[in-house]
Short mmCIF file of C-alpha atoms in Angstrom, two decimals:
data_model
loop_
_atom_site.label_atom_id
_atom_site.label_comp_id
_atom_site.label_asym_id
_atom_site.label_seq_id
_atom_site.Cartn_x
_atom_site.Cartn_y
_atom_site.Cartn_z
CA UNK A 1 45.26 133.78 94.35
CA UNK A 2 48.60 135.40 94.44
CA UNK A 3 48.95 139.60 94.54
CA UNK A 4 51.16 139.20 91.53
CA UNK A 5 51.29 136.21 88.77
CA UNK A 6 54.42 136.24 86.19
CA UNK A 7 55.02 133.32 84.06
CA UNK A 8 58.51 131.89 84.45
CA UNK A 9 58.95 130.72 81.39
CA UNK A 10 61.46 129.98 79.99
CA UNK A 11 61.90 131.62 77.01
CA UNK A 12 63.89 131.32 74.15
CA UNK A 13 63.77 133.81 71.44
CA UNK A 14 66.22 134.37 68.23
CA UNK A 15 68.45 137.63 67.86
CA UNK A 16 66.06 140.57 66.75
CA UNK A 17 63.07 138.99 68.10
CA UNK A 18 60.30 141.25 69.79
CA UNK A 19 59.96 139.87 73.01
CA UNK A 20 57.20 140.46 75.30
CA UNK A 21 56.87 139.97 79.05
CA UNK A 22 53.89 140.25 81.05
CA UNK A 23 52.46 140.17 84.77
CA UNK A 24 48.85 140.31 86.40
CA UNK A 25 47.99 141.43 89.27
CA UNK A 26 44.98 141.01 91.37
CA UNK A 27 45.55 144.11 94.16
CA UNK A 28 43.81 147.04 92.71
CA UNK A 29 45.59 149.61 94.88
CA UNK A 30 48.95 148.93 93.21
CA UNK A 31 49.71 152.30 91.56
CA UNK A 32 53.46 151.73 90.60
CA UNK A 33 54.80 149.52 88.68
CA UNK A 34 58.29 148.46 87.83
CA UNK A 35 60.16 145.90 85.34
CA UNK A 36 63.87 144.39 86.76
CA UNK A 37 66.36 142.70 85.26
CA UNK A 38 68.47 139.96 86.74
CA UNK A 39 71.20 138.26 85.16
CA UNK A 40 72.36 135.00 86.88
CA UNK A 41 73.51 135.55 90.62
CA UNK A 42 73.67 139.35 90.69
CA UNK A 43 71.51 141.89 92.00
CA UNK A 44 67.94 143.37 90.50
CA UNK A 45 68.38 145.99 88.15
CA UNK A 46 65.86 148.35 87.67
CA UNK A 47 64.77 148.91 83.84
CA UNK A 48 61.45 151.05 84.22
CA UNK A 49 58.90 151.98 86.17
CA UNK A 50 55.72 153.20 85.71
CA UNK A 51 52.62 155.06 87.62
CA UNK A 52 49.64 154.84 87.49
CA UNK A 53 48.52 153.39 83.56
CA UNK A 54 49.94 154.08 80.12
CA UNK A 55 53.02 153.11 78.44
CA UNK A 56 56.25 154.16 78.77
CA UNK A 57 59.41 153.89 76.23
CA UNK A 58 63.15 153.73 76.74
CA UNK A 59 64.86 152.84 74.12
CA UNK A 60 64.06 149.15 72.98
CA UNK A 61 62.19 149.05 76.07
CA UNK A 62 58.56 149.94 76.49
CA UNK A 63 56.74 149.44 79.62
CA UNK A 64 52.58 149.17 79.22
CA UNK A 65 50.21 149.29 82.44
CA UNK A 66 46.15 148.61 81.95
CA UNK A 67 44.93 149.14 85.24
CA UNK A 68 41.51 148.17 83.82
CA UNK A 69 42.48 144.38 82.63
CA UNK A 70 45.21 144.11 86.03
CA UNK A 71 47.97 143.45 83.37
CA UNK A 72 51.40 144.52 82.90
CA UNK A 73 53.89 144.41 79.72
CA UNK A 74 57.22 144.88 78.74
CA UNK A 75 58.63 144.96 75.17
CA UNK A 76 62.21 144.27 74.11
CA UNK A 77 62.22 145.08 70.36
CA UNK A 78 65.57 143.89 68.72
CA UNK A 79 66.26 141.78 71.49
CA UNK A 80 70.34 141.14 71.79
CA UNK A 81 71.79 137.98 73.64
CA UNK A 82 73.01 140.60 76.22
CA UNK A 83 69.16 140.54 77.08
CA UNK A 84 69.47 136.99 78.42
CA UNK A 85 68.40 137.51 81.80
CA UNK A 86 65.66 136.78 84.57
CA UNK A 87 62.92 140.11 84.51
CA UNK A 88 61.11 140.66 87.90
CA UNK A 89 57.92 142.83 87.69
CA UNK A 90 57.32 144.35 90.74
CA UNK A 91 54.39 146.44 92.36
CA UNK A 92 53.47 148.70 94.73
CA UNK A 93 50.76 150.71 96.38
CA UNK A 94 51.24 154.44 97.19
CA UNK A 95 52.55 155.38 100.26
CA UNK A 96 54.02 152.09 101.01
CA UNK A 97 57.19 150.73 101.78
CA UNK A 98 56.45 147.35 100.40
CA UNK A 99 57.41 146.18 96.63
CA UNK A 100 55.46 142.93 95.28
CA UNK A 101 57.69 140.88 92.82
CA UNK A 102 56.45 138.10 90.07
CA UNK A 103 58.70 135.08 90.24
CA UNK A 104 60.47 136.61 87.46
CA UNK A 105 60.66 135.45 83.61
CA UNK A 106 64.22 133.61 82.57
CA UNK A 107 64.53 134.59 79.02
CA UNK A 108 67.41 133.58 76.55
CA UNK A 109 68.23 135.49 73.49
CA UNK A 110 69.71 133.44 70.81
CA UNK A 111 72.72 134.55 68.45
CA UNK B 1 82.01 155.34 93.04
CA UNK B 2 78.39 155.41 94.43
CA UNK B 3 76.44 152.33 95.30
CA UNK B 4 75.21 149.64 97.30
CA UNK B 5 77.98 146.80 98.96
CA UNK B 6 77.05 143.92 100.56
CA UNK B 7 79.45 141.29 101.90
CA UNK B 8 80.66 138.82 101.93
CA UNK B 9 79.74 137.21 98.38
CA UNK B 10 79.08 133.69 100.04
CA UNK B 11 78.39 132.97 104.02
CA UNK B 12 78.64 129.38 104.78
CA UNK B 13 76.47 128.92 108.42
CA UNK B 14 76.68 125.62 110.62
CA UNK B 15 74.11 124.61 112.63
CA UNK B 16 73.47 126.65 115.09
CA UNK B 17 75.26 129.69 114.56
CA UNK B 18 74.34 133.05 113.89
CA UNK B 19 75.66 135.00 110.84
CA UNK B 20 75.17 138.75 110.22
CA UNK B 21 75.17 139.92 106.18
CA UNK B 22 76.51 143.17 105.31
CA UNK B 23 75.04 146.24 103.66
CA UNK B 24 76.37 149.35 103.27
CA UNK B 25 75.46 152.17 100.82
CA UNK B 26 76.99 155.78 99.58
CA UNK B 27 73.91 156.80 98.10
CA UNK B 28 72.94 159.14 100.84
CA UNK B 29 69.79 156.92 100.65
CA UNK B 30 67.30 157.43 103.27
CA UNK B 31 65.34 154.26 103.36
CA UNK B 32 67.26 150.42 103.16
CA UNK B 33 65.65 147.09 102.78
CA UNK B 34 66.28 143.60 103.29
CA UNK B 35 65.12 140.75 100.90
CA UNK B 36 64.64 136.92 100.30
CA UNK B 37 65.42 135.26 96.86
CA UNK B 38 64.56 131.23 96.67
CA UNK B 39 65.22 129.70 93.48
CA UNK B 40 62.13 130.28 91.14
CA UNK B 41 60.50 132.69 93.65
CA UNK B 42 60.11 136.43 93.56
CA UNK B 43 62.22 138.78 95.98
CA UNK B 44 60.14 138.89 99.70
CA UNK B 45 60.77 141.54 101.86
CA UNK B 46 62.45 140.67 105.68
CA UNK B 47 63.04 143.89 107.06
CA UNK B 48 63.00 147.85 106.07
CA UNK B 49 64.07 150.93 107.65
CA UNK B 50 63.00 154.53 106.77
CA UNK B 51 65.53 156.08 108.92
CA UNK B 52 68.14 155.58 111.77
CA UNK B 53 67.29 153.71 114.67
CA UNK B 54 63.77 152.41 113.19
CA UNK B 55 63.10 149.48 110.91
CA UNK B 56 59.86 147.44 110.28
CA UNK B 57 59.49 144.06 109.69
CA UNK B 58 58.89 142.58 106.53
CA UNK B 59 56.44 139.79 105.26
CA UNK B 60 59.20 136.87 106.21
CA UNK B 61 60.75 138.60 109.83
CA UNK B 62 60.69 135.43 111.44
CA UNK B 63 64.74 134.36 112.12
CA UNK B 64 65.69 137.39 111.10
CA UNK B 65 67.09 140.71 112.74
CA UNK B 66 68.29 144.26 111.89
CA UNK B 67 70.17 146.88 113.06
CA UNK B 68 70.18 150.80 111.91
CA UNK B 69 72.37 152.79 113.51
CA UNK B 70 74.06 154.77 110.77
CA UNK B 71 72.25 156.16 107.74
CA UNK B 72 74.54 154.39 105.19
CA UNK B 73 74.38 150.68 106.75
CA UNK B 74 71.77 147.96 107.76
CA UNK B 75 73.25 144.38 108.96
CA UNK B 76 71.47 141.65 109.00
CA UNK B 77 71.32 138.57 111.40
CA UNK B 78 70.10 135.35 110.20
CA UNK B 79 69.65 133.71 113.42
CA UNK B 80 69.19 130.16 114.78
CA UNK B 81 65.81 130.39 114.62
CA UNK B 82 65.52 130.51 110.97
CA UNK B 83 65.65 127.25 110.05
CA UNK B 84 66.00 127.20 106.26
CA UNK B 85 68.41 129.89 105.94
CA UNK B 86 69.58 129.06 102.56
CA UNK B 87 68.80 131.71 99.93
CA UNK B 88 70.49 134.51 97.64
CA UNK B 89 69.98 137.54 100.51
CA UNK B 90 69.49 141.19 98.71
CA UNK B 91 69.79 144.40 100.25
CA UNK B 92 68.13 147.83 98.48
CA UNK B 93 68.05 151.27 98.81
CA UNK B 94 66.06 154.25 98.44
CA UNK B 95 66.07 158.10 97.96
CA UNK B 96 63.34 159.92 100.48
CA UNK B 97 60.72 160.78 98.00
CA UNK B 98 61.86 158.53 95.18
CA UNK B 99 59.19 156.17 95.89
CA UNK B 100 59.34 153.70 93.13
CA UNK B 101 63.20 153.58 92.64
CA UNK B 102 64.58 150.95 94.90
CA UNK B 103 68.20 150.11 93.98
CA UNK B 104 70.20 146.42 94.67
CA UNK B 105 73.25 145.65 95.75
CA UNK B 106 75.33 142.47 94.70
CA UNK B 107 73.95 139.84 96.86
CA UNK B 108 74.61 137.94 99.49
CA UNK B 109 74.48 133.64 99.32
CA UNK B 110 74.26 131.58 102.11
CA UNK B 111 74.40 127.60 102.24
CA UNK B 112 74.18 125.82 105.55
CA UNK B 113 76.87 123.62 106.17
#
């Protein structure tokens, strides 16, 4: 089983469409967690992060850990074809130096 | 205009050959990092250094090696050892104490001729 399980999708939503994102996990230590964007041969972008569980907003963006279920989400309400991108969720246990990615999620937001 | 450079854009290696990819930063960053991107796969860490003249390898050393000799830059060789090289290469950077904040630079591609 793999530390960290994203479904690459892709997906393809319409203009204004909630979108959600989501990763699992299987490495109980992990106590950060972080949502990246990528758009098409640039670098990762970090969106948000979070410690530890709860949910976290930014905007259109809300991050949700539940440390219980090993599951990560992130929300895009209003999603805008500037959206369109590849999100990485990535992981990490305290004190280390090493970040865990998903494959990453290719989503396309349609005018 | 801070940030993280890497260069060159596209590195085109024949067989054989070593290449080094570029990575500086302005950041006054503390910690830098060397990753792997293959199509459809998430990033995997090569090599990471938490300050001058130290680094650590990675999960995917093998091929691969660093150099930190000043704070704001960390090369690295893809040698002739690695012998599918080809991949988008991605060098980050972090603030001492900023644990979860890792921040990319551009990129790096390189295609074996």
């Amino acid at each position: 089983q793999k530390e960290v399980e994203q479904d690459p999708g892709p997906l393809s939503v319409p203009e204004g469409a909630i979108v959600s994102l989501n990763c699992t996990y299987s490495n109980s230590a992990f106590q950060y967690f972080m949502w990246y964007r990528q758009y098409s041969r640039k670098g990762p972008e970090l969106l948000m992060y979070t410690y530890s569980s709860g949910n976290k907003e930014d905007g259109r963006f809300t991050a949700q850990v539940d440390k219980s279920s090993k599951y990560i989400s992130l929300f895009i309400r209003d999603s805008q074809p500037s959206d369109s991108a590849t999100y990485l969720c990535a992981m990490m246990k305290g004190g280390s130096e090493k970040l865990v990615f998903g494959k990453g999620t290719k989503l396309t937001v349609n005018p | 205009d801070g940030g993280i450079t890497q260069s060159p854009k596209y590195l085109f290696r024949k067989e054989g050959q070593n290449v080094t990819l570029s990575c500086e930063q302005n950041l006054n960053h503390d910690a830098m990092y060397w990753y792997r991107q293959d199509p459809g796969q998430g990033l995997r860490l090569i090599y990471y250094s938490q300050i001058v003249n130290d680094f650590q390898k990675g999960d995917i050393a093998e091929g691969y090696s660093v150099s930190r000799e000043k704070k704001e830059s960390f090369p690295l060789t893809v040698t002739s050892a690695q012998k599918n090289p080809t991949a988008f290469y991605l060098c980050a950077s972090r603030l001492a104490g900023d644990q979860e904040t890792q921040y990319f630079g551009p990129g790096t591609r390189l295609l074996v001729l």
